[in-house]
């Protein structure tokens, strides 16, 4: 049987670049593009087939910001497959990003310029909104929707004799200071993206604790600073025209400026080749690009507490119970 690889957010950016690299690595896989927009998913499939005409590619509609959509997608996945070997949890949003121009301009010509670009600390804020499920949109899309999907297709992921991998697209912007267990949806703050990425790091550690013995392993990746639609939306295009030459210059001195989605997918592809049982669950795997353009992977220990990861996991279980009950009751009313 072919290995089944499911990638969320596969129609553009790092997700699409990852899909192309996966097919180049192993053209015998079955690749499922899980996307919110079916028109873009179909276009991505056509693009991939133009490069790999014999590839086995399907599409799946899922809006991770909607529990109803996630549950419907999970049902379809269970109807299609007996096992999902790789689940790339890549989809993510950063809505309404605002940049602090004062911090940006002062940091641009300082020693902290690399740190500023790679972490976004003090530079970026977002204006979040509420979904139809009554949750913060960034939290639900980047974290909770993926969590519910994992739980819903758990039987397809847990096989002791044939391990499956969960691979999260995290970020260097995943900062402990932006996250709070008392406000894990980040209702009170303005750094919802950073909070959500730190939350995925915590969740990955907890998932390993609960599922490794069942043959399911979880890892997190930092793709580096990649120019995608999400990144370009942070500032006006005119400002990017000014900044890009500076970024290419800085790239000579740092390995975290991967720039292209192809380079950013390096660690995601690297994990596809690894035996998951040999990986350290407390490490984050970083895509790196040298000044000469060579790609490689670095592993770095995550700044988190295992106790916090377990507390967060328990909070997600309780939230899942509440929200799915609410969804079920709502669907009953419409019958």
PDB file of C-alpha atoms in Angstrom, residues 25-328:
ATOM      1  CA  UNK A  25      11.512  12.580  -2.871  1.00  0.00           C
ATOM      2  CA  UNK A  26       9.006   9.718  -3.255  1.00  0.00           C
ATOM      3  CA  UNK A  27       6.657   9.595  -6.228  1.00  0.00           C
ATOM      4  CA  UNK A  28       4.940   6.474  -4.854  1.00  0.00           C
ATOM      5  CA  UNK A  29       3.093   8.239  -2.031  1.00  0.00           C
ATOM      6  CA  UNK A  30      -0.569   9.171  -2.045  1.00  0.00           C
ATOM      7  CA  UNK A  31      -0.668  12.908  -1.414  1.00  0.00           C
ATOM      8  CA  UNK A  32      -3.811  14.565  -0.060  1.00  0.00           C
ATOM      9  CA  UNK A  33      -4.068  18.352  -0.292  1.00  0.00           C
ATOM     10  CA  UNK A  34      -6.282  19.512   2.599  1.00  0.00           C
ATOM     11  CA  UNK A  35      -7.384  23.070   1.865  1.00  0.00           C
ATOM     12  CA  UNK A  36     -10.123  25.526   2.700  1.00  0.00           C
ATOM     13  CA  UNK A  37     -10.551  26.858  -0.848  1.00  0.00           C
ATOM     14  CA  UNK A  38     -11.353  24.103  -3.352  1.00  0.00           C
ATOM     15  CA  UNK A  39     -10.639  26.238  -6.399  1.00  0.00           C
ATOM     16  CA  UNK A  40      -7.105  26.912  -5.160  1.00  0.00           C
ATOM     17  CA  UNK A  41      -6.706  23.268  -4.143  1.00  0.00           C
ATOM     18  CA  UNK A  42      -7.604  22.134  -7.660  1.00  0.00           C
ATOM     19  CA  UNK A  43      -5.152  24.652  -9.133  1.00  0.00           C
ATOM     20  CA  UNK A  44      -2.415  23.363  -6.811  1.00  0.00           C
ATOM     21  CA  UNK A  45      -3.161  19.781  -7.838  1.00  0.00           C
ATOM     22  CA  UNK A  46      -2.927  20.696 -11.542  1.00  0.00           C
ATOM     23  CA  UNK A  47       0.371  22.500 -10.902  1.00  0.00           C
ATOM     24  CA  UNK A  48       1.833  19.492  -9.066  1.00  0.00           C
ATOM     25  CA  UNK A  49       0.635  17.069 -11.768  1.00  0.00           C
ATOM     26  CA  UNK A  50       2.307  19.187 -14.434  1.00  0.00           C
ATOM     27  CA  UNK A  51       5.613  18.500 -12.672  1.00  0.00           C
ATOM     28  CA  UNK A  52       4.770  14.924 -11.643  1.00  0.00           C
ATOM     29  CA  UNK A  53       2.284  13.531 -14.212  1.00  0.00           C
ATOM     30  CA  UNK A  54       2.119  10.064 -12.629  1.00  0.00           C
ATOM     31  CA  UNK A  55       1.593  11.331  -9.080  1.00  0.00           C
ATOM     32  CA  UNK A  56      -1.359  10.126  -7.002  1.00  0.00           C
ATOM     33  CA  UNK A  57      -2.898  13.338  -5.647  1.00  0.00           C
ATOM     34  CA  UNK A  58      -6.298  13.960  -4.097  1.00  0.00           C
ATOM     35  CA  UNK A  59      -7.895  17.015  -2.499  1.00  0.00           C
ATOM     36  CA  UNK A  60      -9.879  17.414   0.701  1.00  0.00           C
ATOM     37  CA  UNK A  61     -11.897  20.415   1.806  1.00  0.00           C
ATOM     38  CA  UNK A  62     -11.313  21.538   5.367  1.00  0.00           C
ATOM     39  CA  UNK A  63     -11.651  24.901   7.067  1.00  0.00           C
ATOM     40  CA  UNK A  64      -9.698  24.562  10.309  1.00  0.00           C
ATOM     41  CA  UNK A  65     -11.488  27.621  11.670  1.00  0.00           C
ATOM     42  CA  UNK A  66     -14.770  25.693  11.648  1.00  0.00           C
ATOM     43  CA  UNK A  67     -15.364  22.621  13.821  1.00  0.00           C
ATOM     44  CA  UNK A  68     -18.185  21.511  11.545  1.00  0.00           C
ATOM     45  CA  UNK A  69     -15.832  21.538   8.562  1.00  0.00           C
ATOM     46  CA  UNK A  70     -13.110  19.726  10.527  1.00  0.00           C
ATOM     47  CA  UNK A  71     -15.521  16.975  11.596  1.00  0.00           C
ATOM     48  CA  UNK A  72     -16.815  16.553   8.047  1.00  0.00           C
ATOM     49  CA  UNK A  73     -13.259  16.340   6.714  1.00  0.00           C
ATOM     50  CA  UNK A  74     -12.340  13.777   9.376  1.00  0.00           C
ATOM     51  CA  UNK A  75     -15.314  11.615   8.393  1.00  0.00           C
ATOM     52  CA  UNK A  76     -14.214  11.740   4.761  1.00  0.00           C
ATOM     53  CA  UNK A  77     -10.620  10.854   5.663  1.00  0.00           C
ATOM     54  CA  UNK A  78     -11.824   7.792   7.606  1.00  0.00           C
ATOM     55  CA  UNK A  79     -13.896   6.724   4.607  1.00  0.00           C
ATOM     56  CA  UNK A  80     -10.959   7.064   2.203  1.00  0.00           C
ATOM     57  CA  UNK A  81      -8.038   5.607   4.145  1.00  0.00           C
ATOM     58  CA  UNK A  82      -7.155   2.866   6.612  1.00  0.00           C
ATOM     59  CA  UNK A  83      -4.020   4.675   7.788  1.00  0.00           C
ATOM     60  CA  UNK A  84      -2.549   8.168   7.530  1.00  0.00           C
ATOM     61  CA  UNK A  85       1.236   7.833   7.657  1.00  0.00           C
ATOM     62  CA  UNK A  86       2.148  11.529   7.688  1.00  0.00           C
ATOM     63  CA  UNK A  87      -0.065  14.396   8.803  1.00  0.00           C
ATOM     64  CA  UNK A  88       1.544  17.760   8.113  1.00  0.00           C
ATOM     65  CA  UNK A  89      -0.212  20.361  10.284  1.00  0.00           C
ATOM     66  CA  UNK A  90       0.859  23.311   8.181  1.00  0.00           C
ATOM     67  CA  UNK A  91      -2.175  25.571   7.734  1.00  0.00           C
ATOM     68  CA  UNK A  92      -2.050  28.841   9.640  1.00  0.00           C
ATOM     69  CA  UNK A  93      -3.287  32.418   9.548  1.00  0.00           C
ATOM     70  CA  UNK A  94      -2.051  35.815  10.718  1.00  0.00           C
ATOM     71  CA  UNK A  95      -5.063  38.124  10.230  1.00  0.00           C
ATOM     72  CA  UNK A  96      -4.863  41.895  10.183  1.00  0.00           C
ATOM     73  CA  UNK A  97      -1.146  42.179  10.988  1.00  0.00           C
ATOM     74  CA  UNK A  98       0.035  45.578  12.215  1.00  0.00           C
ATOM     75  CA  UNK A  99       3.667  46.616  12.283  1.00  0.00           C
ATOM     76  CA  UNK A 100       5.189  48.975  14.839  1.00  0.00           C
ATOM     77  CA  UNK A 101       7.060  51.302  12.496  1.00  0.00           C
ATOM     78  CA  UNK A 102       9.030  52.906  15.328  1.00  0.00           C
ATOM     79  CA  UNK A 103      10.373  49.522  16.455  1.00  0.00           C
ATOM     80  CA  UNK A 104      10.948  48.485  12.838  1.00  0.00           C
ATOM     81  CA  UNK A 105      12.966  51.550  11.835  1.00  0.00           C
ATOM     82  CA  UNK A 106      15.047  51.613  15.010  1.00  0.00           C
ATOM     83  CA  UNK A 107      15.726  47.875  14.754  1.00  0.00           C
ATOM     84  CA  UNK A 108      16.548  47.940  11.051  1.00  0.00           C
ATOM     85  CA  UNK A 109      19.829  49.753  11.645  1.00  0.00           C
ATOM     86  CA  UNK A 110      20.760  48.151  14.963  1.00  0.00           C
ATOM     87  CA  UNK A 111      22.543  45.008  16.151  1.00  0.00           C
ATOM     88  CA  UNK A 112      19.133  43.457  16.842  1.00  0.00           C
ATOM     89  CA  UNK A 113      18.010  43.492  13.202  1.00  0.00           C
ATOM     90  CA  UNK A 114      18.349  39.699  12.740  1.00  0.00           C
ATOM     91  CA  UNK A 115      16.534  38.980  16.015  1.00  0.00           C
ATOM     92  CA  UNK A 116      13.798  41.431  15.037  1.00  0.00           C
ATOM     93  CA  UNK A 117      13.140  39.784  11.668  1.00  0.00           C
ATOM     94  CA  UNK A 118      13.352  36.194  12.886  1.00  0.00           C
ATOM     95  CA  UNK A 119      11.183  36.514  16.014  1.00  0.00           C
ATOM     96  CA  UNK A 120       9.019  39.562  15.266  1.00  0.00           C
ATOM     97  CA  UNK A 121       9.321  40.418  18.967  1.00  0.00           C
ATOM     98  CA  UNK A 122       7.834  43.838  19.648  1.00  0.00           C
ATOM     99  CA  UNK A 123       7.320  44.308  15.921  1.00  0.00           C
ATOM    100  CA  UNK A 124       4.038  42.591  15.046  1.00  0.00           C
ATOM    101  CA  UNK A 125       0.552  42.651  16.501  1.00  0.00           C
ATOM    102  CA  UNK A 126      -2.690  41.188  15.140  1.00  0.00           C
ATOM    103  CA  UNK A 127      -6.355  42.006  15.484  1.00  0.00           C
ATOM    104  CA  UNK A 128      -8.076  38.691  16.054  1.00  0.00           C
ATOM    105  CA  UNK A 129     -11.782  37.913  15.702  1.00  0.00           C
ATOM    106  CA  UNK A 130     -14.350  35.358  16.872  1.00  0.00           C
ATOM    107  CA  UNK A 131     -15.370  32.338  14.770  1.00  0.00           C
ATOM    108  CA  UNK A 132     -18.855  30.840  14.478  1.00  0.00           C
ATOM    109  CA  UNK A 133     -17.756  28.352  17.146  1.00  0.00           C
ATOM    110  CA  UNK A 134     -17.222  31.219  19.594  1.00  0.00           C
ATOM    111  CA  UNK A 135     -13.435  30.797  19.606  1.00  0.00           C
ATOM    112  CA  UNK A 136     -10.557  33.096  18.725  1.00  0.00           C
ATOM    113  CA  UNK A 137      -9.911  32.641  15.005  1.00  0.00           C
ATOM    114  CA  UNK A 138      -6.110  32.340  15.147  1.00  0.00           C
ATOM    115  CA  UNK A 139      -6.234  29.849  18.013  1.00  0.00           C
ATOM    116  CA  UNK A 140      -8.903  27.723  16.344  1.00  0.00           C
ATOM    117  CA  UNK A 141      -7.271  27.718  12.901  1.00  0.00           C
ATOM    118  CA  UNK A 142      -3.648  27.284  13.925  1.00  0.00           C
ATOM    119  CA  UNK A 143      -4.074  25.019  16.945  1.00  0.00           C
ATOM    120  CA  UNK A 144      -7.486  23.738  17.993  1.00  0.00           C
ATOM    121  CA  UNK A 145      -8.819  22.785  14.555  1.00  0.00           C
ATOM    122  CA  UNK A 146      -5.734  20.641  14.016  1.00  0.00           C
ATOM    123  CA  UNK A 147      -6.115  19.118  17.485  1.00  0.00           C
ATOM    124  CA  UNK A 148      -9.725  18.131  16.803  1.00  0.00           C
ATOM    125  CA  UNK A 149      -8.707  16.654  13.441  1.00  0.00           C
ATOM    126  CA  UNK A 150      -5.999  14.531  15.090  1.00  0.00           C
ATOM    127  CA  UNK A 151      -8.422  13.283  17.717  1.00  0.00           C
ATOM    128  CA  UNK A 152     -11.104  12.515  15.132  1.00  0.00           C
ATOM    129  CA  UNK A 153      -8.829  10.377  12.939  1.00  0.00           C
ATOM    130  CA  UNK A 154      -6.884   8.867  15.844  1.00  0.00           C
ATOM    131  CA  UNK A 155      -7.580   5.245  14.727  1.00  0.00           C
ATOM    132  CA  UNK A 156      -5.876   5.976  11.394  1.00  0.00           C
ATOM    133  CA  UNK A 157      -2.808   7.408  13.107  1.00  0.00           C
ATOM    134  CA  UNK A 158      -2.181   4.914  15.912  1.00  0.00           C
ATOM    135  CA  UNK A 159      -0.521   1.736  14.629  1.00  0.00           C
ATOM    136  CA  UNK A 160       2.278   0.314  16.789  1.00  0.00           C
ATOM    137  CA  UNK A 161       3.663  -1.854  13.981  1.00  0.00           C
ATOM    138  CA  UNK A 162       3.670   1.046  11.491  1.00  0.00           C
ATOM    139  CA  UNK A 163       4.305   4.440  13.165  1.00  0.00           C
ATOM    140  CA  UNK A 164       2.664   7.639  11.918  1.00  0.00           C
ATOM    141  CA  UNK A 165       4.049  11.160  12.183  1.00  0.00           C
ATOM    142  CA  UNK A 166       2.459  14.484  13.062  1.00  0.00           C
ATOM    143  CA  UNK A 167       4.612  17.336  11.776  1.00  0.00           C
ATOM    144  CA  UNK A 168       3.712  20.880  12.829  1.00  0.00           C
ATOM    145  CA  UNK A 169       4.796  24.055  11.049  1.00  0.00           C
ATOM    146  CA  UNK A 170       5.753  26.197  14.019  1.00  0.00           C
ATOM    147  CA  UNK A 171       7.805  29.401  13.969  1.00  0.00           C
ATOM    148  CA  UNK A 172      10.711  31.293  15.519  1.00  0.00           C
ATOM    149  CA  UNK A 173       7.919  33.690  16.490  1.00  0.00           C
ATOM    150  CA  UNK A 174       6.683  31.037  18.988  1.00  0.00           C
ATOM    151  CA  UNK A 175       7.523  32.946  22.170  1.00  0.00           C
ATOM    152  CA  UNK A 176       6.809  31.850  25.715  1.00  0.00           C
ATOM    153  CA  UNK A 177       6.182  35.466  26.728  1.00  0.00           C
ATOM    154  CA  UNK A 178       3.220  35.692  24.326  1.00  0.00           C
ATOM    155  CA  UNK A 179       1.426  32.642  25.741  1.00  0.00           C
ATOM    156  CA  UNK A 180      -0.535  32.144  28.951  1.00  0.00           C
ATOM    157  CA  UNK A 181      -2.326  29.036  30.208  1.00  0.00           C
ATOM    158  CA  UNK A 182      -4.887  31.359  31.780  1.00  0.00           C
ATOM    159  CA  UNK A 183      -5.588  32.891  28.352  1.00  0.00           C
ATOM    160  CA  UNK A 184      -4.519  30.180  25.907  1.00  0.00           C
ATOM    161  CA  UNK A 185      -6.830  31.535  23.193  1.00  0.00           C
ATOM    162  CA  UNK A 186      -5.046  34.893  23.542  1.00  0.00           C
ATOM    163  CA  UNK A 187      -8.251  36.848  24.023  1.00  0.00           C
ATOM    164  CA  UNK A 188      -6.570  39.623  25.982  1.00  0.00           C
ATOM    165  CA  UNK A 189      -3.363  40.083  23.983  1.00  0.00           C
ATOM    166  CA  UNK A 190      -2.348  41.346  20.560  1.00  0.00           C
ATOM    167  CA  UNK A 191       0.173  38.660  19.582  1.00  0.00           C
ATOM    168  CA  UNK A 192      -2.210  35.844  18.726  1.00  0.00           C
ATOM    169  CA  UNK A 193       0.052  34.361  16.041  1.00  0.00           C
ATOM    170  CA  UNK A 194       3.049  34.072  18.360  1.00  0.00           C
ATOM    171  CA  UNK A 195       0.828  32.634  21.095  1.00  0.00           C
ATOM    172  CA  UNK A 196      -0.658  30.035  18.731  1.00  0.00           C
ATOM    173  CA  UNK A 197       2.761  28.870  17.547  1.00  0.00           C
ATOM    174  CA  UNK A 198       4.022  28.457  21.105  1.00  0.00           C
ATOM    175  CA  UNK A 199       0.815  26.528  21.793  1.00  0.00           C
ATOM    176  CA  UNK A 200       1.637  24.077  18.972  1.00  0.00           C
ATOM    177  CA  UNK A 201       5.058  23.490  20.534  1.00  0.00           C
ATOM    178  CA  UNK A 202       3.428  22.681  23.878  1.00  0.00           C
ATOM    179  CA  UNK A 203       0.823  20.462  22.236  1.00  0.00           C
ATOM    180  CA  UNK A 204       3.410  18.480  20.282  1.00  0.00           C
ATOM    181  CA  UNK A 205       5.251  17.575  23.491  1.00  0.00           C
ATOM    182  CA  UNK A 206       2.014  16.451  25.169  1.00  0.00           C
ATOM    183  CA  UNK A 207       0.943  14.396  22.144  1.00  0.00           C
ATOM    184  CA  UNK A 208       4.206  12.484  22.279  1.00  0.00           C
ATOM    185  CA  UNK A 209       3.670  11.703  25.946  1.00  0.00           C
ATOM    186  CA  UNK A 210       0.180  10.348  25.306  1.00  0.00           C
ATOM    187  CA  UNK A 211       0.598   8.588  21.963  1.00  0.00           C
ATOM    188  CA  UNK A 212       4.178   7.369  21.436  1.00  0.00           C
ATOM    189  CA  UNK A 213       3.365   3.955  22.870  1.00  0.00           C
ATOM    190  CA  UNK A 214       0.530   3.694  20.344  1.00  0.00           C
ATOM    191  CA  UNK A 215       2.832   4.356  17.403  1.00  0.00           C
ATOM    192  CA  UNK A 216       2.113   8.063  16.887  1.00  0.00           C
ATOM    193  CA  UNK A 217       4.920  10.641  17.037  1.00  0.00           C
ATOM    194  CA  UNK A 218       4.847  14.433  16.845  1.00  0.00           C
ATOM    195  CA  UNK A 219       7.530  16.938  15.793  1.00  0.00           C
ATOM    196  CA  UNK A 220       7.687  20.690  15.255  1.00  0.00           C
ATOM    197  CA  UNK A 221       9.496  22.630  12.563  1.00  0.00           C
ATOM    198  CA  UNK A 222      10.576  26.229  12.159  1.00  0.00           C
ATOM    199  CA  UNK A 223      10.752  27.073   8.433  1.00  0.00           C
ATOM    200  CA  UNK A 224      12.830  30.196   9.023  1.00  0.00           C
ATOM    201  CA  UNK A 225      11.973  33.607   7.603  1.00  0.00           C
ATOM    202  CA  UNK A 226      10.068  32.757   4.424  1.00  0.00           C
ATOM    203  CA  UNK A 227       8.440  35.176   2.008  1.00  0.00           C
ATOM    204  CA  UNK A 228       4.880  33.913   1.490  1.00  0.00           C
ATOM    205  CA  UNK A 229       1.484  35.563   1.057  1.00  0.00           C
ATOM    206  CA  UNK A 230       1.231  35.618   4.852  1.00  0.00           C
ATOM    207  CA  UNK A 231       4.577  37.445   5.162  1.00  0.00           C
ATOM    208  CA  UNK A 232       3.941  39.893   2.345  1.00  0.00           C
ATOM    209  CA  UNK A 233       0.647  40.887   3.994  1.00  0.00           C
ATOM    210  CA  UNK A 234       2.501  42.388   6.941  1.00  0.00           C
ATOM    211  CA  UNK A 235       3.681  45.528   5.110  1.00  0.00           C
ATOM    212  CA  UNK A 236       2.873  47.509   1.936  1.00  0.00           C
ATOM    213  CA  UNK A 237       4.540  46.189  -1.233  1.00  0.00           C
ATOM    214  CA  UNK A 238       6.493  49.436  -1.648  1.00  0.00           C
ATOM    215  CA  UNK A 239       8.152  48.921   1.709  1.00  0.00           C
ATOM    216  CA  UNK A 240       9.051  45.340   0.802  1.00  0.00           C
ATOM    217  CA  UNK A 241      10.819  46.626  -2.324  1.00  0.00           C
ATOM    218  CA  UNK A 242      13.041  48.652  -0.010  1.00  0.00           C
ATOM    219  CA  UNK A 243      13.570  45.895   2.554  1.00  0.00           C
ATOM    220  CA  UNK A 244      14.218  42.845   0.349  1.00  0.00           C
ATOM    221  CA  UNK A 245      17.745  43.902  -0.779  1.00  0.00           C
ATOM    222  CA  UNK A 246      18.632  44.424   2.891  1.00  0.00           C
ATOM    223  CA  UNK A 247      17.275  40.983   3.779  1.00  0.00           C
ATOM    224  CA  UNK A 248      19.310  39.305   1.046  1.00  0.00           C
ATOM    225  CA  UNK A 249      22.391  41.092   2.416  1.00  0.00           C
ATOM    226  CA  UNK A 250      21.646  40.015   6.003  1.00  0.00           C
ATOM    227  CA  UNK A 251      21.188  36.443   4.791  1.00  0.00           C
ATOM    228  CA  UNK A 252      24.953  36.205   4.327  1.00  0.00           C
ATOM    229  CA  UNK A 253      25.369  36.468   8.103  1.00  0.00           C
ATOM    230  CA  UNK A 254      22.485  34.304   9.361  1.00  0.00           C
ATOM    231  CA  UNK A 255      21.090  30.877   8.477  1.00  0.00           C
ATOM    232  CA  UNK A 256      17.491  31.638   9.491  1.00  0.00           C
ATOM    233  CA  UNK A 257      16.647  33.728   6.401  1.00  0.00           C
ATOM    234  CA  UNK A 258      15.461  30.870   4.204  1.00  0.00           C
ATOM    235  CA  UNK A 259      13.469  33.368   2.084  1.00  0.00           C
ATOM    236  CA  UNK A 260      11.835  30.941  -0.390  1.00  0.00           C
ATOM    237  CA  UNK A 261       9.093  28.408   0.424  1.00  0.00           C
ATOM    238  CA  UNK A 262      11.285  25.697  -1.137  1.00  0.00           C
ATOM    239  CA  UNK A 263      14.067  26.408   1.362  1.00  0.00           C
ATOM    240  CA  UNK A 264      11.601  26.791   4.219  1.00  0.00           C
ATOM    241  CA  UNK A 265      10.293  23.260   3.611  1.00  0.00           C
ATOM    242  CA  UNK A 266      13.744  21.730   4.210  1.00  0.00           C
ATOM    243  CA  UNK A 267      13.123  20.526   7.788  1.00  0.00           C
ATOM    244  CA  UNK A 268       9.602  19.354   6.903  1.00  0.00           C
ATOM    245  CA  UNK A 269      11.063  17.142   4.190  1.00  0.00           C
ATOM    246  CA  UNK A 270      13.931  16.022   6.432  1.00  0.00           C
ATOM    247  CA  UNK A 271      11.433  14.643   8.969  1.00  0.00           C
ATOM    248  CA  UNK A 272       9.781  12.620   6.187  1.00  0.00           C
ATOM    249  CA  UNK A 273      13.047  10.650   5.938  1.00  0.00           C
ATOM    250  CA  UNK A 274      13.520  10.020   9.662  1.00  0.00           C
ATOM    251  CA  UNK A 275      12.499   7.199  11.982  1.00  0.00           C
ATOM    252  CA  UNK A 276      10.202   9.089  14.376  1.00  0.00           C
ATOM    253  CA  UNK A 277      10.962   6.860  17.370  1.00  0.00           C
ATOM    254  CA  UNK A 278      14.575   8.111  17.278  1.00  0.00           C
ATOM    255  CA  UNK A 279      13.647  11.817  17.444  1.00  0.00           C
ATOM    256  CA  UNK A 280      13.772  13.929  20.609  1.00  0.00           C
ATOM    257  CA  UNK A 281      10.264  15.316  21.364  1.00  0.00           C
ATOM    258  CA  UNK A 282      11.753  18.385  23.066  1.00  0.00           C
ATOM    259  CA  UNK A 283      13.623  19.549  19.966  1.00  0.00           C
ATOM    260  CA  UNK A 284      12.415  21.890  17.246  1.00  0.00           C
ATOM    261  CA  UNK A 285      13.831  21.278  13.778  1.00  0.00           C
ATOM    262  CA  UNK A 286      14.859  24.436  11.925  1.00  0.00           C
ATOM    263  CA  UNK A 287      15.150  24.883   8.173  1.00  0.00           C
ATOM    264  CA  UNK A 288      18.410  26.724   7.522  1.00  0.00           C
ATOM    265  CA  UNK A 289      19.995  28.259   4.436  1.00  0.00           C
ATOM    266  CA  UNK A 290      23.652  29.283   4.320  1.00  0.00           C
ATOM    267  CA  UNK A 291      24.904  32.482   2.728  1.00  0.00           C
ATOM    268  CA  UNK A 292      25.870  30.391  -0.299  1.00  0.00           C
ATOM    269  CA  UNK A 293      22.310  29.047  -0.607  1.00  0.00           C
ATOM    270  CA  UNK A 294      22.880  25.546   0.799  1.00  0.00           C
ATOM    271  CA  UNK A 295      19.969  24.074   2.768  1.00  0.00           C
ATOM    272  CA  UNK A 296      20.333  22.038   5.946  1.00  0.00           C
ATOM    273  CA  UNK A 297      18.536  21.299   9.240  1.00  0.00           C
ATOM    274  CA  UNK A 298      19.440  22.330  12.789  1.00  0.00           C
ATOM    275  CA  UNK A 299      17.783  20.999  15.935  1.00  0.00           C
ATOM    276  CA  UNK A 300      17.342  23.259  18.967  1.00  0.00           C
ATOM    277  CA  UNK A 301      15.754  22.578  22.329  1.00  0.00           C
ATOM    278  CA  UNK A 302      12.426  24.313  22.842  1.00  0.00           C
ATOM    279  CA  UNK A 303      11.938  26.795  25.656  1.00  0.00           C
ATOM    280  CA  UNK A 304       9.005  25.167  27.416  1.00  0.00           C
ATOM    281  CA  UNK A 305       8.014  23.226  30.515  1.00  0.00           C
ATOM    282  CA  UNK A 306       6.655  19.705  30.130  1.00  0.00           C
ATOM    283  CA  UNK A 307       4.244  20.298  33.011  1.00  0.00           C
ATOM    284  CA  UNK A 308       2.739  23.251  31.122  1.00  0.00           C
ATOM    285  CA  UNK A 309       2.325  21.119  28.002  1.00  0.00           C
ATOM    286  CA  UNK A 310       0.292  18.568  29.954  1.00  0.00           C
ATOM    287  CA  UNK A 311      -1.898  21.253  31.557  1.00  0.00           C
ATOM    288  CA  UNK A 312      -2.527  22.752  28.121  1.00  0.00           C
ATOM    289  CA  UNK A 313      -3.398  19.341  26.697  1.00  0.00           C
ATOM    290  CA  UNK A 314      -5.978  18.779  29.426  1.00  0.00           C
ATOM    291  CA  UNK A 315      -7.492  22.209  28.754  1.00  0.00           C
ATOM    292  CA  UNK A 316      -7.828  21.325  25.064  1.00  0.00           C
ATOM    293  CA  UNK A 317      -9.547  18.047  25.911  1.00  0.00           C
ATOM    294  CA  UNK A 318     -12.086  19.900  28.022  1.00  0.00           C
ATOM    295  CA  UNK A 319     -12.608  22.552  25.322  1.00  0.00           C
ATOM    296  CA  UNK A 320     -13.068  19.820  22.709  1.00  0.00           C
ATOM    297  CA  UNK A 321     -15.732  18.184  24.860  1.00  0.00           C
ATOM    298  CA  UNK A 322     -17.599  21.474  25.330  1.00  0.00           C
ATOM    299  CA  UNK A 323     -17.429  22.705  21.741  1.00  0.00           C
ATOM    300  CA  UNK A 324     -18.331  19.394  20.092  1.00  0.00           C
ATOM    301  CA  UNK A 325     -21.281  19.024  22.456  1.00  0.00           C
ATOM    302  CA  UNK A 326     -22.409  22.514  21.500  1.00  0.00           C
ATOM    303  CA  UNK A 327     -21.992  21.703  17.805  1.00  0.00           C
ATOM    304  CA  UNK A 328     -23.976  18.481  18.176  1.00  0.00           C
TER     305      UNK A 328
END
